[in-house]
Amino acid sequence: MASASSISSYYLHNLCSNILQRDPNSKPRKNITTLNKIRTFPLLHRPPICSSRWEGRDSSTFNIFASVASADIELDETVEKVQLPKGDTWSIHKFGGTCVGTSERIRNVADIIVKDGSERKLVVVSAMSKVTDMMYALIFKAQSRDDSYISTLDAVLEKHKSTALDLLEGDGLSSFLSRLHQDIGNLKAMLRAIYIAGHATESFSDFVVGHGELWSAQLLSSVVQKNGLDCKCMDTRDVLVVNPTSSNQVDPDFLESGKRLEKWYSENPSNMIVATGFIASTPQNIPTTLKRDGSDFSAAIMGALFRARQVTIWTDVDGVYSADPRKVSEAVILKTLSYQEAWEMSYFGANVLHPRTIIPVMTYDIPIVIRNIFNLSAPGTMICQSIGSEDENGQRLESPVKGFATIDNLALVNVEGTGMAGVPGTASAIFSAVKDVGANVIMISQASSEHSVCFAVPENEVKAVSSALESRFRQALDAGRLSQIAVISNCSILATVGQKMASTPGVSASLFSALAKANINIRAIAQGCSEYNVTVVVNREDCIRALRAVHSRFYLSRTTIAMGIIGPGLIGGALLDQLRDQAAVLKEKFNIELRVMGITGSRTMLLSDVGIDLSKWRDLQMEKGEKADMQKFVQRVHGNHFIPNTVIVDCTADSYVASRYYDWLRQGIHVITPNKKANSGPLEQYLKLRALQRQSYTHYFYEATVGAGLPIIKTLQGLLETGDKILRIEGIFSGTLSYIFNNFVGTRAFSDVVKEAKEAGYTEPDPRDDLSGTDVARKVIILARESGLKLELSDIPVQSLVPEPLKASASAEEFMQQLPKFDQDLTKRRQEAEAAGDVLRYVGVVDVINQKGIVELRRYKKEHPFAQLTGSDNIIAFTTQRYEKQPLIVRGPGAGAEVTAGGVFSDILRLASYLGAPS
Ligand code: ADP
Ligand code: ASP
Ligand code: MG
């Protein structure tokens, strides 16, 4: 009978010859003598560690060093054959790397196994976390002739040694350590060989990297035994047989594996088996692996071989989330997934499950449950045959969209040309060229005419693909039948997965509109006939934003908006306080979540990645404020990819800030403002801004630029949109001037009323800013333009109430001192008006019919609505075709921080409802 060690000697010998016959193009061999020494390394001739029979062998141990048994090794006749009991009595558990990452965690896993009530269990275990990476690094370093592989190997040894010292004692410990040292010694020799050769074959690396699983399985089984359970340790290279396929994958040979399992079990009968994940053998008994993250696959194959009741995959998250929880913080746990949905999710990048895990269990209808080892109270996700998706009334039980996943580092290849249309075999020629270079096509999209075929391949394969296509289609390109073979680099795939999704009307529309609203450009689309998946290709830098946008469309019922507030002065400050007070109600009642990610003044700014605590934004701004920088501010507020929508609220009166709106809108940032500068600035800029607003899904709202919180713009737009014709807009647009003329009733001089208004805080610090009428003129121009007139501010004649000689006064104080000297003129006008039963009012007028605007002091009859005002109210009268005899009047307080902030707030909510918030 062949002993395990003689097989491993044979195998190692094979590996070494492999190196000697390596690729002639690789780096020259350094030292043949050393290599010869390695070929005759004493370990290769060491005496057998144990026999392949289970009797007489410490049941916890097995030959770590490549104990690859051959199927054709005859069983010792004297051993009584034990039949493998298959079926429901078995349950399979798989513990991922993080579950066995430390000695404490291994103890915890052992505890779970011991407590599991199943009659028979097989536990598949991954390498301790990071170990497989370290093992791959060993190979990489050695073949790059980087000496530091030695220290990495020392670290691997140290990690396992200290874990063992923590977990084991007595014989268990010494036997583990002696094997560990032996393995490390062997690995050192092999890595030295790789170092000298500057090359490692695939089978050589597979052999090296698989040690992580050998050690963790050994450790875990020893701990389970220490807990008093009879437990056998299975080196799955003795059982699992797989055939390599062309695309860096392997296909299990279930028949042969089944035979080997029977044999293994007859030698190691037990109700409790700890098996290595990840590793297997080829039919020639060469150790191999199931490729990265393959332990899930190991568990599924075992599930199928044992016809187990269930496969439980233990990991570090509560189950399968609707999206990668590291990218989408709002992702939710999915209770159930069908096999197909799970497959689609994992194929498109949800690495919580290896995509190949599904097939073996699906064959026997074995459910998979994903559970969190760190949260035993979470029930996890059940993956099984699809569960009926409708209740007895025919109502759909769950959303047709289940989850989203992404793959980065892709390139799109676009083969285009009119000569392709209707020519049979074009697609086949394209993909056979791609197959010849061994590239993996992840998705394909083709216009029905074959005029253009476009497909995604991994970025690192695209060069080979495009040259293969160019040479294959040289003639067609030269003849112009093909116009181009274009490569679009830096792409990502975003897959939306859900049973029957594609057959539910409206799903794709919601998906694409969510992407449009987040201003994301789609490069290609594919929807398989399977109805499980709609795949879009986007630019890589947009990928996370796209993922969050679609996820929030289907999962976040609340509309989440990232906000940047510019100008936390009177209005901005009042807005922040209103947001603070209203946030909870908005979230609860309307599912709207507003997160202020940045506040900037002209000197300092405050930024946050998750949202500023508005209950103390003033203190935070003082403590944590940094130097204001508009570019950085916008980048941080908008760059925050977990929130799909961004709005900048400009609460300044600054022209520079207003000049940035166009760029922000172009970047997909919504803009809301009470600042009049953009809409009353140069006409050309205004028209450009409005045109952009109309073309895009990005919104620009400015209700508070006229009449503070009063619905003036909204009313005007409502009239226009419903087809009314505006004839004239006339109103008292200045709260200050309203106050002044409402109180200028003959009891006091005009200058006294101005003084009183200034003292009561109704005027600007310099009252000339109000009395000049420019502010009213800006409001007039905004309304004129909104009504379709193409006027510049300079086209509006403005009657200034600042006496000509005082326009040049140095200061506000000086102006106030001098003003009484000029009272006479206005006193006279007031008396004349009064004598005729009139009052004076300072108004702005948009004369749409004559395409003019004006700002001036006018007389109104005492019965006129304008004469009835009190305080600082605004009043605006719209005379239209529908409201011709009786104008439509909007009246109310039109100035002050609170009401202006209220107007801005109402624009923010309007934005939220445009973005899909419930009404
Ligand atoms: P293990 O080592 O246990 O096999 P993995 O790292 O392979 O664990 O897989 C678990 C990880 O998969 C989670 O920590 C999570 O970050 C990531 N992941 C990606 N997409 C998803 C998803 N949709 N649901 C759950 N986890 C996901
Ligand atoms: N240890 C292997 C890896 O990290 C297999 C696994 O954990 O699934 O790829
Ligand atoms: Mg995994």
Short mmCIF file of C-alpha atoms in Angstrom, two decimals, residues 151-360:
data_model
loop_
_atom_site.label_atom_id
_atom_site.label_comp_id
_atom_site.label_asym_id
_atom_site.label_seq_id
_atom_site.Cartn_x
_atom_site.Cartn_y
_atom_site.Cartn_z
CA SER A 151 10.03 37.26 7.10
CA THR A 152 6.49 36.76 5.73
CA LEU A 153 6.89 33.03 6.27
CA ASP A 154 8.12 33.73 9.80
CA ALA A 155 4.99 35.80 10.38
CA VAL A 156 2.82 32.91 9.11
CA LEU A 157 4.61 30.54 11.48
CA GLU A 158 4.30 32.95 14.39
CA LYS A 159 0.57 33.49 13.81
CA HIS A 160 -0.23 29.78 13.89
CA LYS A 161 2.21 29.00 16.66
CA SER A 162 0.84 31.60 19.02
CA THR A 163 -2.73 30.56 18.18
CA ALA A 164 -1.90 26.94 18.93
CA LEU A 165 -0.16 27.89 22.21
CA ASP A 166 -3.31 29.69 23.19
CA LEU A 167 -5.67 26.88 22.26
CA LEU A 168 -3.96 23.58 22.80
CA GLU A 169 -1.86 21.77 25.35
CA GLY A 170 -0.13 18.47 25.88
CA ASP A 171 0.00 16.02 22.99
CA GLY A 172 -2.41 17.99 20.87
CA LEU A 173 -0.12 21.01 21.05
CA SER A 174 3.13 19.21 20.46
CA SER A 175 1.78 17.25 17.55
CA PHE A 176 0.38 20.41 15.91
CA LEU A 177 3.61 22.35 16.45
CA SER A 178 5.81 19.60 15.16
CA ARG A 179 3.75 19.43 11.96
CA LEU A 180 3.65 23.17 11.64
CA HIS A 181 7.43 23.39 11.87
CA GLN A 182 7.79 20.59 9.41
CA ASP A 183 5.46 22.31 6.95
CA ILE A 184 7.20 25.63 7.36
CA GLY A 185 10.55 23.93 6.79
CA ASN A 186 9.21 22.37 3.61
CA LEU A 187 7.69 25.61 2.45
CA LYS A 188 10.97 27.40 3.04
CA ALA A 189 12.74 24.93 0.79
CA MET A 190 10.07 25.19 -1.88
CA LEU A 191 10.05 28.97 -1.78
CA ARG A 192 13.80 28.96 -2.06
CA ALA A 193 13.43 26.90 -5.20
CA ILE A 194 10.87 29.36 -6.54
CA TYR A 195 13.20 32.21 -5.62
CA ILE A 196 16.05 30.68 -7.56
CA ALA A 197 13.92 29.79 -10.52
CA GLY A 198 12.13 33.13 -10.47
CA HIS A 199 8.98 31.26 -11.33
CA ALA A 200 6.26 29.15 -9.76
CA THR A 201 3.93 26.91 -11.65
CA GLU A 202 0.23 27.03 -10.83
CA SER A 203 0.29 23.68 -9.12
CA PHE A 204 3.25 24.78 -7.04
CA SER A 205 1.45 27.90 -5.84
CA ASP A 206 -1.76 25.95 -5.20
CA PHE A 207 0.18 23.58 -3.04
CA VAL A 208 1.75 26.40 -1.03
CA VAL A 209 -1.38 28.54 -0.54
CA GLY A 210 -3.50 25.61 0.60
CA HIS A 211 -1.55 25.31 3.85
CA GLY A 212 -3.68 27.97 5.52
CA GLU A 213 -6.70 25.65 5.44
CA LEU A 214 -4.66 22.64 6.52
CA TRP A 215 -3.51 24.45 9.64
CA SER A 216 -6.85 26.00 10.57
CA ALA A 217 -8.69 22.68 10.14
CA GLN A 218 -6.08 21.00 12.29
CA LEU A 219 -6.37 23.64 15.00
CA LEU A 220 -10.16 23.58 15.02
CA SER A 221 -10.46 19.79 15.11
CA SER A 222 -7.98 19.63 18.00
CA VAL A 223 -10.03 22.17 19.95
CA VAL A 224 -13.27 20.27 19.26
CA GLN A 225 -11.60 17.11 20.50
CA LYS A 226 -10.39 18.93 23.55
CA ASN A 227 -14.07 19.67 24.20
CA GLY A 228 -14.64 15.93 24.35
CA LEU A 229 -16.13 15.30 20.94
CA ASP A 230 -15.00 12.54 18.68
CA CYS A 231 -13.91 14.42 15.60
CA LYS A 232 -12.09 13.48 12.43
CA CYS A 233 -10.07 15.89 10.37
CA MET A 234 -10.40 15.63 6.60
CA ASP A 235 -7.74 16.83 4.21
CA THR A 236 -10.06 17.45 1.28
CA ARG A 237 -7.28 16.78 -1.16
CA ASP A 238 -7.92 13.13 -0.28
CA VAL A 239 -11.54 13.44 -1.32
CA LEU A 240 -12.41 16.27 -3.67
CA VAL A 241 -11.37 15.75 -7.26
CA VAL A 242 -11.68 18.63 -9.65
CA ASN A 243 -10.83 19.26 -13.28
CA PRO A 244 -9.30 22.57 -14.28
CA THR A 245 -11.27 24.54 -16.88
CA SER A 246 -9.91 27.10 -19.30
CA SER A 247 -11.10 30.11 -17.32
CA ASN A 248 -9.14 29.79 -14.08
CA GLN A 249 -11.90 27.72 -12.53
CA VAL A 250 -12.36 24.11 -11.67
CA ASP A 251 -15.21 21.68 -12.20
CA PRO A 252 -15.83 19.11 -9.48
CA ASP A 253 -15.81 15.48 -10.52
CA PHE A 254 -18.71 14.40 -8.34
CA LEU A 255 -18.51 10.75 -9.28
CA GLU A 256 -14.85 10.35 -8.43
CA SER A 257 -15.14 12.59 -5.37
CA GLY A 258 -18.09 10.48 -4.17
CA LYS A 259 -16.01 7.32 -4.49
CA ARG A 260 -13.13 8.85 -2.61
CA LEU A 261 -15.45 10.13 0.06
CA GLU A 262 -16.86 6.63 0.59
CA LYS A 263 -13.35 5.34 0.93
CA TRP A 264 -12.26 8.11 3.25
CA TYR A 265 -15.31 7.65 5.42
CA SER A 266 -14.84 3.94 5.64
CA GLU A 267 -11.42 4.66 7.08
CA ASN A 268 -12.52 7.57 9.25
CA PRO A 269 -16.12 6.98 10.28
CA SER A 270 -17.36 9.79 12.44
CA ASN A 271 -20.40 11.97 13.06
CA MET A 272 -18.24 15.04 13.34
CA ILE A 273 -15.76 15.94 10.64
CA VAL A 274 -13.69 19.08 10.26
CA ALA A 275 -12.67 19.49 6.62
CA THR A 276 -10.34 21.87 4.86
CA GLY A 277 -12.02 24.40 2.59
CA PHE A 278 -10.45 25.65 -0.62
CA ILE A 279 -8.20 22.67 -1.46
CA ALA A 280 -8.73 19.64 -3.66
CA SER A 281 -6.81 17.40 -6.06
CA THR A 282 -6.71 16.93 -9.77
CA PRO A 283 -7.56 13.50 -11.17
CA GLN A 284 -3.77 12.99 -11.29
CA ASN A 285 -3.62 13.63 -7.53
CA ILE A 286 -1.85 16.94 -7.86
CA PRO A 287 -2.98 19.31 -5.12
CA THR A 288 -5.02 22.19 -6.42
CA THR A 289 -7.46 24.79 -5.11
CA LEU A 290 -11.00 25.90 -5.85
CA LYS A 291 -9.54 29.38 -6.45
CA ARG A 292 -9.94 32.51 -4.33
CA ASP A 293 -12.79 32.44 -1.83
CA GLY A 294 -13.37 28.83 -2.82
CA SER A 295 -14.24 27.48 0.66
CA ASP A 296 -17.90 28.33 0.13
CA PHE A 297 -17.75 26.14 -2.96
CA SER A 298 -16.06 23.37 -0.94
CA ALA A 299 -18.93 23.45 1.52
CA ALA A 300 -21.52 23.28 -1.26
CA ILE A 301 -19.76 20.33 -2.91
CA MET A 302 -19.66 18.58 0.45
CA GLY A 303 -23.35 19.35 0.92
CA ALA A 304 -24.09 17.67 -2.39
CA LEU A 305 -21.83 14.68 -1.73
CA PHE A 306 -23.46 14.08 1.66
CA ARG A 307 -26.97 15.06 0.38
CA ALA A 308 -27.01 17.18 3.50
CA ARG A 309 -30.06 18.79 5.05
CA GLN A 310 -28.59 22.28 4.97
CA VAL A 311 -25.36 24.18 4.34
CA THR A 312 -24.73 27.03 6.77
CA ILE A 313 -22.13 29.59 5.72
CA TRP A 314 -20.88 31.49 8.75
CA THR A 315 -19.29 34.83 8.08
CA ASP A 316 -18.93 38.31 9.58
CA VAL A 317 -22.19 39.89 8.36
CA ASP A 318 -25.83 39.19 9.25
CA GLY A 319 -26.57 37.66 5.87
CA VAL A 320 -26.79 38.79 2.27
CA TYR A 321 -27.44 42.50 2.16
CA SER A 322 -29.33 44.32 -0.56
CA ALA A 323 -25.93 45.81 -1.49
CA ASP A 324 -22.36 45.59 -0.25
CA PRO A 325 -22.68 47.03 3.26
CA ARG A 326 -19.23 48.58 2.97
CA LYS A 327 -20.47 50.72 0.11
CA VAL A 328 -24.10 51.34 1.05
CA SER A 329 -24.59 52.01 4.73
CA GLU A 330 -28.38 51.78 4.37
CA ALA A 331 -28.27 48.28 2.87
CA VAL A 332 -30.76 45.85 4.43
CA ILE A 333 -30.55 42.14 5.12
CA LEU A 334 -32.49 39.96 2.69
CA LYS A 335 -34.48 37.26 4.45
CA THR A 336 -34.59 34.95 1.47
CA LEU A 337 -33.06 34.68 -1.95
CA SER A 338 -33.71 32.18 -4.68
CA TYR A 339 -30.74 30.19 -5.93
CA GLN A 340 -30.77 32.23 -9.13
CA GLU A 341 -30.86 35.53 -7.31
CA ALA A 342 -28.00 34.49 -5.06
CA TRP A 343 -26.04 33.37 -8.06
CA GLU A 344 -26.58 36.65 -9.89
CA MET A 345 -25.65 38.68 -6.79
CA SER A 346 -22.46 36.76 -6.24
CA TYR A 347 -21.49 36.62 -9.90
CA PHE A 348 -21.79 40.38 -10.07
CA GLY A 349 -19.57 41.01 -7.10
CA ALA A 350 -21.37 40.28 -3.81
CA ASN A 351 -18.44 38.39 -2.38
CA VAL A 352 -20.39 37.18 0.62
CA LEU A 353 -20.90 34.02 -1.41
CA HIS A 354 -18.71 32.40 -4.04
CA PRO A 355 -20.81 32.25 -7.24
CA ARG A 356 -20.08 28.59 -7.85
CA THR A 357 -21.54 27.64 -4.48
CA ILE A 358 -25.06 27.51 -5.83
CA ILE A 359 -24.92 24.81 -8.48
CA PRO A 360 -24.06 21.76 -6.30
#
